Short mmCIF file of C-alpha atoms and ligand atoms in Angstrom, two decimals:
data_model
loop_
_atom_site.label_atom_id
_atom_site.label_comp_id
_atom_site.label_asym_id
_atom_site.label_seq_id
_atom_site.Cartn_x
_atom_site.Cartn_y
_atom_site.Cartn_z
CA MET N 871 11.06 2.38 -16.97
CA PRO N 872 11.79 5.99 -17.99
CA GLU N 873 9.56 8.47 -16.14
CA GLU N 874 8.47 10.25 -19.32
CA ILE N 875 6.66 7.05 -20.37
CA PHE N 876 4.09 7.89 -17.70
CA ASP N 877 3.23 11.24 -19.33
CA LYS N 878 3.20 9.77 -22.82
CA VAL N 879 0.92 6.87 -21.90
CA VAL N 880 -1.47 9.10 -19.95
CA LYS N 881 -1.63 11.49 -22.91
CA ILE N 882 -2.41 8.77 -25.45
CA ALA N 883 -4.87 7.09 -23.07
CA GLN N 884 -6.77 10.36 -22.85
CA SER N 885 -6.47 11.54 -26.44
CA ARG N 886 -7.36 8.18 -28.01
CA GLY N 887 -10.38 7.35 -25.89
CA PHE N 888 -9.10 4.90 -23.30
CA VAL N 889 -9.55 7.01 -20.16
CA PHE N 890 -11.11 10.45 -19.64
CA ASN N 891 -11.07 12.71 -16.60
CA ALA N 892 -14.43 12.31 -14.87
CA SER N 893 -16.75 15.34 -15.08
CA SER N 894 -14.26 16.92 -17.48
CA ILE N 895 -16.74 19.51 -18.83
CA TYR N 896 -16.92 20.86 -15.25
CA GLY N 897 -13.17 20.92 -14.82
CA GLY N 898 -12.88 17.33 -13.62
CA LEU N 899 -12.99 15.67 -10.22
CA ARG N 900 -9.59 14.93 -8.74
CA SER N 901 -8.53 11.30 -9.23
CA SER N 902 -11.83 10.24 -10.75
CA TYR N 903 -11.78 8.73 -14.22
CA ASP N 904 -14.22 7.56 -16.86
CA TYR N 905 -13.34 4.80 -19.31
CA GLY N 906 -13.90 5.65 -22.96
CA PRO N 907 -14.73 3.26 -25.82
CA LEU N 908 -11.25 1.75 -26.16
CA GLY N 909 -10.72 1.66 -22.39
CA VAL N 910 -13.96 -0.26 -21.89
CA LEU N 911 -13.02 -2.76 -24.60
CA LEU N 912 -9.59 -3.24 -23.04
CA LYS N 913 -10.99 -3.52 -19.51
CA ASN N 914 -13.61 -6.04 -20.66
CA ASN N 915 -10.90 -8.04 -22.40
CA ILE N 916 -8.78 -8.17 -19.25
CA ALA N 917 -11.81 -9.26 -17.24
CA ARG N 918 -12.71 -11.90 -19.85
CA LEU N 919 -9.15 -13.26 -19.83
CA TRP N 920 -9.28 -13.39 -16.02
CA TRP N 921 -12.51 -15.41 -16.07
CA SER N 922 -11.32 -17.69 -18.86
CA SER N 923 -7.98 -18.38 -17.15
CA ILE N 924 -9.71 -19.53 -13.96
CA ASN N 925 -12.23 -21.51 -15.95
CA ASP N 926 -9.39 -23.51 -17.48
CA LEU N 927 -8.13 -24.79 -14.13
CA ASP N 928 -8.50 -28.30 -12.74
CA VAL N 929 -10.17 -26.85 -9.63
CA SER N 930 -13.60 -25.20 -9.76
CA ILE N 931 -13.91 -21.44 -9.35
CA TYR N 932 -17.56 -20.37 -9.19
CA PRO N 933 -18.47 -16.87 -10.35
CA VAL N 934 -20.57 -14.46 -8.30
CA ASP N 935 -21.46 -10.80 -8.81
CA THR N 936 -22.30 -9.33 -5.43
CA ALA N 937 -23.87 -6.07 -4.29
CA ILE N 938 -21.76 -2.99 -3.68
CA ILE N 939 -23.96 -2.08 -0.74
CA GLN N 940 -24.23 -4.89 1.80
CA SER N 941 -25.63 -4.89 5.32
CA SER N 942 -23.44 -2.84 7.69
CA GLU N 943 -23.20 -6.01 9.77
CA VAL N 944 -20.87 -7.38 7.08
CA TRP N 945 -18.32 -4.63 7.70
CA LYS N 946 -18.68 -4.84 11.44
CA ALA N 947 -17.99 -8.59 11.37
CA SER N 948 -15.18 -8.39 8.81
CA GLY N 949 -13.34 -5.85 10.95
CA HIS N 950 -13.44 -3.11 8.31
CA LEU N 951 -15.43 -0.72 10.48
CA ALA N 952 -12.84 -0.89 13.22
CA GLU N 953 -9.65 -1.68 11.33
CA PHE N 954 -9.82 -0.46 7.73
CA THR N 955 -7.98 2.71 8.48
CA ASP N 956 -4.93 4.59 7.31
CA PRO N 957 -2.92 6.92 9.52
CA MET N 958 -3.24 10.47 8.17
CA VAL N 959 -1.49 13.72 8.98
CA ASP N 960 -2.52 17.31 8.24
CA HIS N 961 -0.26 20.15 7.14
CA LYS N 962 -0.68 22.74 9.91
CA GLN N 963 -0.54 25.76 7.59
CA THR N 964 -2.23 24.61 4.37
CA GLY N 965 -4.62 22.02 5.81
CA GLU N 966 -3.49 19.53 3.15
CA ARG N 967 -3.97 15.93 4.20
CA PHE N 968 -1.53 13.07 3.53
CA ARG N 969 -1.25 9.42 4.36
CA ALA N 970 1.43 9.35 7.06
CA ASP N 971 3.70 7.13 4.95
CA GLN N 972 3.21 9.17 1.77
CA VAL N 973 4.18 12.69 2.79
CA PRO N 974 6.09 14.50 0.01
CA GLU N 975 9.79 14.73 0.80
CA ASP N 976 9.92 18.55 0.81
CA ILE N 977 7.48 18.87 3.73
CA LYS N 978 9.02 19.24 7.19
CA LYS N 979 7.89 16.88 9.95
CA GLU N 980 7.28 19.76 12.41
CA ASP N 981 4.71 21.24 9.99
CA LEU N 982 2.53 18.15 10.32
CA THR N 983 0.00 17.09 12.96
CA GLU N 984 0.33 13.80 14.83
CA PRO N 985 -1.05 10.85 12.81
CA ARG N 986 -4.76 10.06 13.27
CA GLN N 987 -6.60 6.98 12.09
CA PHE N 988 -9.00 7.60 9.22
CA ASN N 989 -11.53 4.98 8.03
CA LEU N 990 -11.35 4.52 4.27
CA MET N 991 -14.91 3.33 3.75
CA PHE N 992 -17.38 5.69 2.09
CA GLU N 993 -20.46 6.02 4.22
CA THR N 994 -23.90 6.77 2.82
CA ASN N 995 -27.50 6.32 3.93
CA ILE N 996 -30.12 3.93 2.71
CA GLY N 997 -33.80 4.86 2.48
CA PRO N 998 -35.57 8.20 2.88
CA VAL N 999 -34.79 8.78 6.56
CA LYS N 1000 -31.29 9.37 7.82
CA ASN N 1001 -30.89 7.91 11.30
CA GLU N 1002 -28.48 5.72 13.27
CA ASN N 1003 -29.76 2.61 11.47
CA SER N 1004 -29.59 3.97 7.95
CA ALA N 1005 -25.81 4.11 7.56
CA VAL N 1006 -24.38 1.79 4.90
CA TYR N 1007 -20.98 1.60 3.25
CA LEU N 1008 -19.75 1.27 -0.31
CA ARG N 1009 -17.73 -1.94 -0.30
CA PRO N 1010 -13.96 -1.43 0.03
CA GLU N 1011 -13.27 -4.94 -1.34
CA THR N 1012 -15.26 -7.42 -3.40
CA ALA N 1013 -14.04 -10.21 -1.10
CA GLN N 1014 -16.71 -9.86 1.60
CA GLY N 1015 -19.48 -10.40 -0.98
CA ILE N 1016 -17.89 -13.81 -1.50
CA PHE N 1017 -17.60 -14.72 2.18
CA VAL N 1018 -21.22 -13.86 2.90
CA ASN N 1019 -22.25 -16.07 -0.04
CA PHE N 1020 -20.00 -18.98 0.89
CA GLU N 1021 -22.85 -21.15 2.14
CA ASN N 1022 -25.13 -20.19 -0.80
CA VAL N 1023 -22.53 -21.28 -3.34
CA LEU N 1024 -21.54 -24.38 -1.38
CA ARG N 1025 -25.15 -25.53 -1.22
CA THR N 1026 -26.39 -24.59 -4.68
CA MET N 1027 -23.31 -25.78 -6.56
CA ARG N 1028 -22.67 -28.80 -4.30
CA ALA N 1029 -19.08 -27.58 -4.17
CA LYS N 1030 -16.27 -29.74 -2.84
CA ILE N 1031 -13.16 -28.39 -1.22
CA PRO N 1032 -10.78 -27.22 -2.59
CA PHE N 1033 -12.77 -24.74 -4.65
CA GLY N 1034 -12.88 -21.00 -5.22
CA ILE N 1035 -15.38 -18.21 -5.74
CA GLY N 1036 -14.52 -15.33 -8.04
CA ASN N 1037 -15.97 -11.81 -8.08
CA ILE N 1038 -15.19 -8.82 -10.27
CA GLY N 1039 -16.54 -5.36 -9.62
CA LYS N 1040 -16.19 -1.86 -8.29
CA SER N 1041 -14.75 -1.14 -4.88
CA PHE N 1042 -14.48 2.19 -3.16
CA ARG N 1043 -11.92 3.61 -0.75
CA ASN N 1044 -11.70 7.17 0.43
CA GLU N 1045 -7.95 7.18 -0.23
CA ILE N 1046 -6.18 10.06 1.48
CA THR N 1047 -3.63 10.38 -1.28
CA PRO N 1048 -4.96 8.99 -4.55
CA GLY N 1049 -2.83 9.61 -7.59
CA GLN N 1050 -0.56 8.48 -10.38
CA PHE N 1051 -3.43 8.45 -12.84
CA ILE N 1052 -5.54 5.27 -12.43
CA PHE N 1053 -2.99 3.54 -10.17
CA ARG N 1054 -4.69 4.68 -6.96
CA THR N 1055 -8.23 6.00 -7.25
CA ARG N 1056 -11.16 6.18 -4.87
CA GLU N 1057 -13.36 4.14 -7.18
CA PHE N 1058 -11.71 1.19 -8.89
CA GLU N 1059 -12.37 -2.35 -10.01
CA GLN N 1060 -11.10 -5.48 -8.36
CA MET N 1061 -10.92 -9.10 -9.48
CA GLU N 1062 -10.79 -11.37 -6.49
CA ILE N 1063 -10.88 -15.07 -5.77
CA GLU N 1064 -11.44 -16.59 -2.36
CA PHE N 1065 -10.06 -20.10 -2.56
CA PHE N 1066 -11.33 -22.45 0.16
CA CYS N 1067 -9.08 -25.31 1.21
CA ASP N 1068 -8.09 -27.53 4.08
CA GLU N 1069 -5.83 -25.86 6.65
CA THR N 1070 -3.10 -28.42 6.02
CA GLU N 1071 -2.94 -27.31 2.36
CA GLU N 1072 -2.74 -23.54 2.91
CA ASP N 1073 0.93 -23.25 1.92
CA LYS N 1074 0.57 -25.44 -1.14
CA TRP N 1075 -2.31 -23.34 -2.50
CA PHE N 1076 -0.64 -20.07 -1.53
CA ASP N 1077 2.37 -20.98 -3.71
CA TYR N 1078 0.09 -22.30 -6.44
CA TRP N 1079 -1.80 -19.00 -6.69
CA ILE N 1080 1.33 -16.89 -6.77
CA GLU N 1081 2.64 -18.85 -9.74
CA ASN N 1082 -0.77 -18.98 -11.43
CA ARG N 1083 -1.31 -15.23 -11.14
CA LEU N 1084 2.25 -14.37 -12.21
CA ASN N 1085 1.70 -16.46 -15.32
CA TRP N 1086 -1.52 -14.65 -16.05
CA TYR N 1087 0.25 -11.28 -16.01
CA ARG N 1088 3.02 -12.69 -18.21
CA ASN N 1089 0.39 -13.90 -20.69
CA LEU N 1090 -1.06 -10.40 -20.90
CA GLY N 1091 2.34 -9.37 -22.26
CA ILE N 1092 3.84 -7.80 -19.14
CA PRO N 1093 7.57 -8.55 -19.36
CA GLU N 1094 9.22 -10.81 -16.80
CA ASN N 1095 11.63 -8.12 -15.61
CA LYS N 1096 8.73 -5.78 -14.74
CA LEU N 1097 7.21 -8.30 -12.32
CA ARG N 1098 8.37 -9.41 -8.91
CA VAL N 1099 6.98 -11.01 -5.76
CA ARG N 1100 7.43 -9.22 -2.44
CA ASN N 1101 6.56 -10.84 0.87
CA HIS N 1102 4.91 -8.64 3.51
CA ASP N 1103 6.64 -8.45 6.83
CA LYS N 1104 4.50 -8.88 9.93
CA SER N 1105 3.97 -5.14 10.53
CA GLU N 1106 2.44 -4.68 7.07
CA LEU N 1107 -0.14 -7.45 7.28
CA ALA N 1108 -3.83 -6.49 7.03
CA HIS N 1109 -5.95 -7.29 10.10
CA TYR N 1110 -7.26 -10.50 8.49
CA ALA N 1111 -4.04 -11.88 7.02
CA LYS N 1112 -1.69 -14.58 8.32
CA LYS N 1113 0.65 -14.10 5.39
CA THR N 1114 0.66 -11.95 2.25
CA SER N 1115 2.82 -11.63 -0.85
CA ASP N 1116 2.34 -8.90 -3.40
CA ILE N 1117 2.88 -9.31 -7.10
CA GLU N 1118 4.49 -6.01 -7.93
CA PHE N 1119 4.95 -4.19 -11.20
CA GLU N 1120 7.72 -1.74 -11.94
CA TYR N 1121 5.85 1.50 -12.59
CA PRO N 1122 7.74 4.53 -13.93
CA TRP N 1123 8.09 5.78 -10.33
CA GLY N 1124 9.23 2.41 -8.94
CA TRP N 1125 7.81 -0.93 -7.78
CA GLY N 1126 4.17 -0.96 -6.73
CA GLU N 1127 1.45 -3.48 -5.96
CA LEU N 1128 -0.47 -5.10 -8.78
CA GLU N 1129 -2.07 -7.89 -6.81
CA GLY N 1130 -2.00 -9.16 -3.23
CA ILE N 1131 -2.09 -12.87 -2.46
CA ALA N 1132 -3.10 -13.42 1.14
CA ASN N 1133 -3.59 -16.35 3.44
CA ARG N 1134 -6.70 -15.17 5.31
CA GLY N 1135 -6.89 -18.43 7.27
CA ASN N 1136 -10.44 -18.85 8.56
CA PHE N 1137 -10.67 -15.29 9.87
CA ASP N 1138 -13.58 -14.15 7.69
CA LEU N 1139 -15.76 -17.26 7.77
CA ASN N 1140 -15.34 -17.48 11.55
CA ALA N 1141 -16.13 -13.78 11.96
CA HIS N 1142 -19.32 -14.03 9.87
CA GLN N 1143 -20.28 -17.25 11.57
CA GLU N 1144 -19.99 -15.69 14.98
CA SER N 1145 -21.71 -12.49 13.97
CA SER N 1146 -24.60 -13.95 11.93
CA GLY N 1147 -25.13 -17.09 13.99
CA LYS N 1148 -25.23 -19.12 10.75
CA ASP N 1149 -23.25 -22.32 10.35
CA LEU N 1150 -20.62 -21.58 7.72
CA ARG N 1151 -18.63 -24.77 8.20
CA TYR N 1152 -17.90 -27.27 5.47
CA PHE N 1153 -19.08 -30.84 5.86
CA ASP N 1154 -16.34 -33.23 4.86
CA PRO N 1155 -18.04 -36.41 3.58
CA ASN N 1156 -14.78 -38.39 3.85
CA ASN N 1157 -14.58 -38.31 7.62
CA GLU N 1158 -18.05 -36.93 8.33
CA THR N 1159 -16.80 -33.89 10.23
CA LYS N 1160 -17.48 -30.19 9.87
CA PHE N 1161 -14.75 -27.57 9.78
CA THR N 1162 -14.20 -23.96 8.76
CA PRO N 1163 -12.00 -23.96 5.67
CA SER N 1164 -8.91 -21.83 5.20
CA VAL N 1165 -8.83 -19.20 2.52
CA ILE N 1166 -6.17 -18.17 0.05
CA GLU N 1167 -7.05 -14.92 -1.66
CA PRO N 1168 -5.58 -13.71 -4.97
CA ALA N 1169 -6.83 -10.10 -5.03
CA GLY N 1170 -6.02 -8.14 -8.17
CA GLY N 1171 -6.95 -4.71 -9.45
CA LEU N 1172 -8.62 -4.65 -12.85
CA THR N 1173 -8.11 -0.95 -13.46
CA ARG N 1174 -4.59 -1.11 -12.05
CA THR N 1175 -3.79 -4.02 -14.39
CA LEU N 1176 -5.12 -2.00 -17.31
CA PHE N 1177 -2.63 0.74 -16.45
CA ALA N 1178 0.25 -1.76 -16.09
CA VAL N 1179 -0.66 -3.22 -19.48
CA LEU N 1180 -0.66 0.22 -21.13
CA LEU N 1181 2.72 1.04 -19.56
CA SER N 1182 4.23 -2.33 -20.50
CA LEU N 1183 3.05 -2.49 -24.07
CA TYR N 1184 3.73 1.11 -25.08
CA LYS N 1185 6.57 1.22 -27.61
CA GLU N 1186 8.21 3.83 -29.80
CA GLU N 1187 9.92 2.92 -33.05
CA ASP N 1188 12.07 5.16 -35.17
CA LEU N 1189 11.19 4.95 -38.84
CA GLU N 1190 12.98 6.75 -41.67
CA LYS N 1191 11.16 10.04 -41.32
CA GLU N 1192 9.16 9.74 -38.11
CA THR N 1193 8.68 7.90 -34.87
CA ARG N 1194 5.69 5.64 -34.61
CA THR N 1195 4.08 4.80 -31.26
CA ILE N 1196 2.44 1.45 -30.67
CA PHE N 1197 0.57 -0.46 -28.01
CA LYS N 1198 1.73 -4.02 -28.61
CA PHE N 1199 -1.44 -5.69 -27.35
CA ASN N 1200 -1.68 -9.34 -28.31
CA PHE N 1201 -4.60 -10.32 -30.54
CA ASP N 1202 -6.81 -11.45 -27.65
CA LEU N 1203 -6.27 -8.31 -25.62
CA ALA N 1204 -6.42 -5.63 -28.31
CA PRO N 1205 -9.46 -3.32 -28.02
CA ILE N 1206 -9.70 -3.31 -31.82
CA GLN N 1207 -8.29 -6.42 -33.48
CA ILE N 1208 -8.76 -5.51 -37.11
CA GLY N 1209 -8.89 -2.08 -38.73
CA ILE N 1210 -10.62 -2.01 -42.11
CA LEU N 1211 -9.38 0.85 -44.27
CA PRO N 1212 -10.52 1.88 -47.73
CA LEU N 1213 -7.61 3.37 -49.67
CA SER N 1214 -9.81 6.34 -50.54
CA LYS N 1215 -13.27 7.59 -49.66
CA LYS N 1216 -14.71 6.29 -52.95
CA GLU N 1217 -18.09 4.72 -52.37
CA GLU N 1218 -17.23 1.41 -54.13
CA LEU N 1219 -14.35 0.88 -51.72
CA ILE N 1220 -16.41 1.77 -48.65
CA THR N 1221 -19.07 -0.71 -49.75
CA VAL N 1222 -16.47 -3.50 -49.85
CA CYS N 1223 -15.25 -2.44 -46.39
CA ASP N 1224 -18.83 -2.63 -45.09
CA ASP N 1225 -19.21 -6.13 -46.55
CA ILE N 1226 -15.95 -7.33 -45.00
CA ASN N 1227 -16.93 -5.77 -41.68
CA GLY N 1228 -20.31 -7.49 -41.86
CA THR N 1229 -18.55 -10.86 -42.07
CA LEU N 1230 -15.81 -10.28 -39.51
CA ARG N 1231 -17.48 -8.25 -36.77
CA SER N 1232 -19.42 -11.16 -35.27
CA MET N 1233 -16.11 -12.96 -34.63
CA PHE N 1234 -13.63 -10.13 -34.05
CA ARG N 1235 -13.49 -6.55 -32.77
CA THR N 1236 -13.32 -4.49 -35.93
CA GLU N 1237 -13.38 -0.84 -36.90
CA ILE N 1238 -13.74 0.86 -40.27
CA ASP N 1239 -11.38 3.83 -40.43
CA ILE N 1240 -12.03 6.22 -43.31
CA THR N 1241 -10.74 9.68 -42.45
CA GLN N 1242 -7.22 10.96 -43.34
CA SER N 1243 -4.42 9.55 -45.50
CA ILE N 1244 -3.70 5.83 -45.35
CA GLY N 1245 -0.32 6.50 -43.66
CA LYS N 1246 -1.97 8.55 -40.90
CA ARG N 1247 -4.60 5.86 -40.40
CA TYR N 1248 -1.92 3.17 -40.03
CA ARG N 1249 -0.23 5.37 -37.38
CA ARG N 1250 -3.52 5.82 -35.52
CA GLN N 1251 -4.22 2.09 -35.58
CA ASP N 1252 -0.66 1.45 -34.33
CA GLU N 1253 -1.21 3.98 -31.57
CA ILE N 1254 -4.37 2.27 -30.34
CA GLY N 1255 -2.70 -1.14 -30.68
CA THR N 1256 -4.66 -2.71 -33.55
CA PRO N 1257 -2.69 -5.83 -34.55
CA TYR N 1258 -3.93 -6.01 -38.17
CA CYS N 1259 -5.26 -3.62 -40.80
CA ILE N 1260 -7.07 -4.68 -43.95
CA THR N 1261 -6.72 -2.25 -46.81
CA VAL N 1262 -9.24 -2.23 -49.61
CA ASP N 1263 -7.86 -0.66 -52.80
CA PHE N 1264 -8.98 -0.33 -56.42
CA ASP N 1265 -7.48 -3.71 -57.38
CA THR N 1266 -9.79 -5.26 -54.79
CA LEU N 1267 -12.73 -4.52 -57.08
CA ASP N 1268 -11.20 -6.82 -59.71
CA ASP N 1269 -9.22 -9.45 -57.84
CA LYS N 1270 -11.46 -9.67 -54.73
CA SER N 1271 -8.30 -9.53 -52.61
CA VAL N 1272 -7.14 -7.14 -49.91
CA THR N 1273 -3.85 -6.24 -48.26
CA ILE N 1274 -3.30 -7.27 -44.65
CA ARG N 1275 -0.76 -5.20 -42.75
CA ASN N 1276 0.86 -6.59 -39.63
CA ARG N 1277 1.25 -3.92 -36.91
CA ASP N 1278 4.52 -5.25 -35.52
CA THR N 1279 6.44 -6.18 -38.67
CA MET N 1280 4.62 -3.66 -40.92
CA GLU N 1281 4.76 -6.41 -43.54
CA GLN N 1282 1.91 -6.60 -46.01
CA GLU N 1283 0.40 -9.58 -47.73
CA ARG N 1284 -2.33 -9.96 -50.30
CA ILE N 1285 -5.15 -12.30 -49.46
CA LYS N 1286 -8.54 -13.24 -50.95
CA ILE N 1287 -11.53 -11.70 -49.16
CA GLU N 1288 -13.14 -15.12 -48.84
CA ASP N 1289 -10.09 -16.36 -46.86
CA LEU N 1290 -10.11 -13.51 -44.30
CA SER N 1291 -12.15 -15.25 -41.59
CA ASP N 1292 -9.91 -18.32 -41.60
CA TYR N 1293 -6.80 -16.15 -41.64
CA PHE N 1294 -7.79 -14.38 -38.43
CA LYS N 1295 -9.22 -17.49 -36.77
CA ASN N 1296 -5.82 -19.12 -37.13
CA ILE N 1297 -3.84 -16.38 -35.42
N1 LIG K 1341 -9.54 -8.29 -0.54
C1 LIG K 1341 -8.19 -7.91 -0.35
C2 LIG K 1341 -7.87 -6.61 -0.92
O1 LIG K 1341 -8.75 -5.85 -1.26
P1 LIG K 1341 -5.88 -5.04 -1.47
O2 LIG K 1341 -4.41 -5.36 -1.60
O3 LIG K 1341 -6.27 -3.92 -0.58
O4 LIG K 1341 -6.54 -6.40 -1.03
C3 LIG K 1341 -6.34 -5.72 -3.94
O5 LIG K 1341 -6.48 -4.77 -2.91
C4 LIG K 1341 -5.96 -5.02 -5.23
O6 LIG K 1341 -6.91 -4.03 -5.53
C5 LIG K 1341 -4.62 -4.29 -5.18
O7 LIG K 1341 -3.54 -5.16 -5.43
C6 LIG K 1341 -4.79 -3.27 -6.30
O8 LIG K 1341 -4.51 -3.88 -7.55
C7 LIG K 1341 -6.28 -2.96 -6.23
N2 LIG K 1341 -6.48 -1.69 -5.49
C8 LIG K 1341 -6.52 -1.51 -4.16
N3 LIG K 1341 -6.73 -0.21 -3.86
C9 LIG K 1341 -6.81 0.45 -5.03
C10 LIG K 1341 -7.02 1.82 -5.39
N4 LIG K 1341 -7.22 2.76 -4.48
N5 LIG K 1341 -7.03 2.15 -6.71
C11 LIG K 1341 -6.85 1.18 -7.66
N6 LIG K 1341 -6.66 -0.13 -7.38
C12 LIG K 1341 -6.65 -0.49 -6.08
#
């Protein structure tokens, strides 16, 4: 992927309302981002497609939405307090801090301090008095919220192994070197499943989830040649993992992680069992025994996926007199699915647009776009990835028909207003 795509996509994302620099009126906060109207729609669509894809499976995946701030005991038991660290080095002259494996090439080794371990969890205090018992942490993964609710879900949903629990939400890591726009930030969103199975079936489900998750990314429109699976070698494994494979995406700067699929064995349930004293074993009615299930974890990044989608679906097309830029979102994913454009600002035309919008907006994501010439409005809708535009012109007042323009082919067809809902339902 050419490197300039990065700059172009970041520019459009910011200028068209997908992503803004956080606190921008105060000059911004490094590597902190806010999602604008189109970014929120796109992010919600990705999350919705994640939930609906796991809902379609033959196995049950139960949803939870767990607290960002959990008891500190959770992080002690999970090993994050002791182990969730990155080695960091400081530049002796400038004081700049880098992750030891991410030092820019032009910096000499002798200018750096020896690596020190740095815990990535953000610490804060709960309640009005700050003391040794008030420290809490912003969660660095949504996964632990699932493990500590394992027994709650098992009991209330009468779940039978194999089954999963899914959680989407914000996670926080005090990354030493955040960067590359929303690829690595200190505040980000994850979409994680903990899938509980019998130990003898770990490998089967591990392979199943790799294929399942790869397919999901393909269905978002990420091309096959931009995806690959990379197995971690032993030295890379997180403290909880027996085995991990990353689904990687080819970013403009090279391959990088999109999602990690880990075999966590029974590390977490055992750790919480030991630490809390609660029985977190599963009762198998077939042979009337209790055991601690194994866990396969597909752990994806929602905000990182959003970036991969923008990079994958950004296209430029040379027309006769200009180049048009497009996000080729499919109909399900597009922030705005249908643009409704009056040919001119005449009130009669706007009234028809309002009527059409009134019918379509309960079923589809629509937008009425009035300002500027029709050509410029088509370009803007292409740029934000709107798959279809409806144009209302003066003939519409007589023939009760409108023109539908297809973003990708730029072909136009005339269709009766009364047939619009069915037309879009059948896409
Ligand atoms: N529960 C396991 C876990 O959290 P991870 O590989 O550290 O595994 C899972 O994170 C996913 O979360 C990553 O594949 C990535 O998509 C996303 N992610 C992790 N750190 C991130 C960061 N600093 N900024 C944006 N996304 C991040």
